[in-house]
Amino acid sequence: MDQLKKEVGDELLAIFKPELINRFDEVVLFKPLTPQDLQKIVNLKLTELQNQLKEQGYLVEFDGGVAQKLAERGFDPVLGARPLRRLIQDTLEARLSVMILEGKLHKGGKVIFDFDFKER
């Protein structure tokens, strides 16, 4: 790891002036996300959404395919898992909002999303 940090430091110095590099406290290296890491992030985000809606009186569940599909579509090799938040907003949260506004989901009601992000 020390060798890698040195190589990264040398590359940074080749691109940026030392004055800029010295303004940073530390350069942090990250390992690429594994599929297991991504699955944990997806499960965390889905649990957050469930808890948020539960506080408002709605019960939301997801079948196993939802998490898998989000993990596949919400990952970018350059951005990592950052696109995941937007994907959840555009698919699940948007659909839930419409269901609530149209009166298809009432307080105390329950909805289950399948792997195509369709409600049952």
mmCIF file of C-alpha atoms in Angstrom:
data_model
loop_
_atom_site.group_PDB
_atom_site.id
_atom_site.type_symbol
_atom_site.label_atom_id
_atom_site.label_comp_id
_atom_site.label_asym_id
_atom_site.label_seq_id
_atom_site.Cartn_x
_atom_site.Cartn_y
_atom_site.Cartn_z
ATOM 1 C CA MET A 1 0.000 0.000 0.000
ATOM 2 C CA ASP A 2 2.886 2.362 0.746
ATOM 3 C CA GLN A 3 4.286 1.756 -2.724
ATOM 4 C CA LEU A 4 0.901 2.536 -4.256
ATOM 5 C CA LYS A 5 0.631 5.769 -2.247
ATOM 6 C CA LYS A 6 4.082 6.786 -3.465
ATOM 7 C CA GLU A 7 3.139 6.079 -7.084
ATOM 8 C CA VAL A 8 -0.079 8.069 -6.748
ATOM 9 C CA GLY A 9 1.840 10.921 -5.107
ATOM 10 C CA ASP A 10 4.333 10.954 -7.966
ATOM 11 C CA GLU A 11 1.496 11.037 -10.508
ATOM 12 C CA LEU A 12 -0.191 13.913 -8.677
ATOM 13 C CA LEU A 13 3.061 15.876 -8.660
ATOM 14 C CA ALA A 14 3.406 15.288 -12.391
ATOM 15 C CA ILE A 15 -0.018 16.857 -12.957
ATOM 16 C CA PHE A 16 -0.418 19.455 -10.184
ATOM 17 C CA LYS A 17 1.940 21.999 -8.685
ATOM 18 C CA PRO A 18 3.403 21.125 -5.276
ATOM 19 C CA GLU A 19 1.712 24.233 -3.840
ATOM 20 C CA LEU A 20 -1.678 22.713 -4.583
ATOM 21 C CA ILE A 21 -0.754 19.230 -3.394
ATOM 22 C CA ASN A 22 0.511 20.657 -0.083
ATOM 23 C CA ARG A 23 -2.930 22.121 0.628
ATOM 24 C CA PHE A 24 -4.320 18.607 1.042
ATOM 25 C CA ASP A 25 -3.940 16.914 4.405
ATOM 26 C CA GLU A 26 -3.878 13.461 2.912
ATOM 27 C CA VAL A 27 -4.614 11.511 -0.235
ATOM 28 C CA VAL A 28 -7.011 8.667 0.465
ATOM 29 C CA LEU A 29 -6.983 5.625 -1.783
ATOM 30 C CA PHE A 30 -10.148 3.605 -2.233
ATOM 31 C CA LYS A 31 -10.509 0.041 -3.363
ATOM 32 C CA PRO A 32 -13.096 -0.551 -6.079
ATOM 33 C CA LEU A 33 -16.526 -1.564 -4.844
ATOM 34 C CA THR A 34 -17.215 -5.268 -4.900
ATOM 35 C CA PRO A 35 -20.645 -6.671 -5.805
ATOM 36 C CA GLN A 36 -21.096 -7.467 -2.095
ATOM 37 C CA ASP A 37 -20.316 -3.848 -1.166
ATOM 38 C CA LEU A 38 -22.832 -2.626 -3.692
ATOM 39 C CA GLN A 39 -25.492 -5.009 -2.387
ATOM 40 C CA LYS A 40 -24.946 -3.684 1.147
ATOM 41 C CA ILE A 41 -25.327 -0.098 -0.071
ATOM 42 C CA VAL A 42 -28.539 -0.957 -1.927
ATOM 43 C CA ASN A 43 -29.992 -2.727 1.110
ATOM 44 C CA LEU A 44 -29.098 0.259 3.288
ATOM 45 C CA LYS A 45 -30.796 2.703 0.897
ATOM 46 C CA LEU A 46 -33.909 0.527 0.601
ATOM 47 C CA THR A 47 -34.128 0.230 4.387
ATOM 48 C CA GLU A 48 -33.829 4.021 4.692
ATOM 49 C CA LEU A 49 -36.691 4.452 2.212
ATOM 50 C CA GLN A 50 -38.826 1.883 4.046
ATOM 51 C CA ASN A 51 -38.214 3.590 7.395
ATOM 52 C CA GLN A 52 -38.975 7.031 5.998
ATOM 53 C CA LEU A 53 -42.282 5.834 4.571
ATOM 54 C CA LYS A 54 -43.112 3.811 7.689
ATOM 55 C CA GLU A 55 -42.847 7.029 9.732
ATOM 56 C CA GLN A 56 -45.458 8.507 7.380
ATOM 57 C CA GLY A 57 -47.743 5.494 7.774
ATOM 58 C CA TYR A 58 -46.978 3.523 4.600
ATOM 59 C CA LEU A 59 -45.626 -0.016 4.413
ATOM 60 C CA VAL A 60 -43.316 -0.693 1.468
ATOM 61 C CA GLU A 61 -41.620 -3.989 0.661
ATOM 62 C CA PHE A 62 -39.296 -5.055 -2.120
ATOM 63 C CA ASP A 63 -38.888 -8.523 -3.531
ATOM 64 C CA GLY A 64 -35.336 -9.814 -3.914
ATOM 65 C CA GLY A 65 -35.023 -8.813 -7.544
ATOM 66 C CA VAL A 66 -35.357 -5.104 -6.768
ATOM 67 C CA ALA A 67 -32.113 -4.942 -4.812
ATOM 68 C CA GLN A 68 -30.278 -6.909 -7.491
ATOM 69 C CA LYS A 69 -31.546 -4.706 -10.305
ATOM 70 C CA LEU A 70 -30.694 -1.522 -8.394
ATOM 71 C CA ALA A 71 -27.189 -2.837 -7.748
ATOM 72 C CA GLU A 72 -26.729 -3.531 -11.461
ATOM 73 C CA ARG A 73 -28.197 -0.281 -12.763
ATOM 74 C CA GLY A 74 -27.066 2.029 -9.944
ATOM 75 C CA PHE A 75 -23.347 1.464 -10.364
ATOM 76 C CA ASP A 76 -20.915 3.327 -12.586
ATOM 77 C CA PRO A 77 -17.235 2.324 -12.832
ATOM 78 C CA VAL A 78 -16.139 5.969 -12.546
ATOM 79 C CA LEU A 79 -18.759 7.300 -10.127
ATOM 80 C CA GLY A 80 -19.136 4.171 -8.004
ATOM 81 C CA ALA A 81 -22.518 3.947 -6.275
ATOM 82 C CA ARG A 82 -23.356 7.657 -6.602
ATOM 83 C CA PRO A 83 -25.935 7.106 -9.382
ATOM 84 C CA LEU A 84 -27.835 4.762 -7.062
ATOM 85 C CA ARG A 85 -29.551 7.590 -5.180
ATOM 86 C CA ARG A 86 -30.882 9.111 -8.400
ATOM 87 C CA LEU A 87 -32.035 5.712 -9.654
ATOM 88 C CA ILE A 88 -34.008 5.108 -6.450
ATOM 89 C CA GLN A 89 -35.573 8.562 -6.761
ATOM 90 C CA ASP A 90 -36.481 8.092 -10.418
ATOM 91 C CA THR A 91 -37.913 4.601 -10.038
ATOM 92 C CA LEU A 92 -39.241 3.850 -6.577
ATOM 93 C CA GLU A 93 -39.734 7.257 -4.941
ATOM 94 C CA ALA A 94 -41.359 8.785 -8.015
ATOM 95 C CA ARG A 95 -43.761 5.870 -8.348
ATOM 96 C CA LEU A 96 -44.613 5.962 -4.638
ATOM 97 C CA SER A 97 -45.267 9.708 -4.801
ATOM 98 C CA VAL A 98 -47.661 9.279 -7.705
ATOM 99 C CA MET A 99 -49.444 6.417 -5.941
ATOM 100 C CA ILE A 100 -49.935 8.540 -2.824
ATOM 101 C CA LEU A 101 -51.071 11.619 -4.765
ATOM 102 C CA GLU A 102 -53.518 9.594 -6.860
ATOM 103 C CA GLY A 103 -54.936 7.908 -3.757
ATOM 104 C CA LYS A 104 -53.742 4.429 -4.762
ATOM 105 C CA LEU A 105 -51.700 4.101 -1.580
ATOM 106 C CA HIS A 106 -53.310 5.163 1.682
ATOM 107 C CA LYS A 107 -51.866 5.508 5.161
ATOM 108 C CA GLY A 108 -51.718 2.055 6.660
ATOM 109 C CA GLY A 109 -51.572 0.600 3.157
ATOM 110 C CA LYS A 110 -48.925 -1.728 1.833
ATOM 111 C CA VAL A 111 -47.173 -1.942 -1.515
ATOM 112 C CA ILE A 112 -44.657 -4.504 -2.759
ATOM 113 C CA PHE A 113 -42.299 -3.696 -5.632
ATOM 114 C CA ASP A 114 -41.020 -6.438 -7.914
ATOM 115 C CA PHE A 115 -37.820 -6.582 -9.931
ATOM 116 C CA ASP A 116 -39.322 -4.447 -12.732
ATOM 117 C CA PHE A 117 -40.088 -1.727 -10.145
ATOM 118 C CA LYS A 118 -43.794 -2.432 -10.588
ATOM 119 C CA GLU A 119 -46.041 -2.335 -7.586
ATOM 120 C CA ARG A 120 -48.263 -5.195 -6.496
#
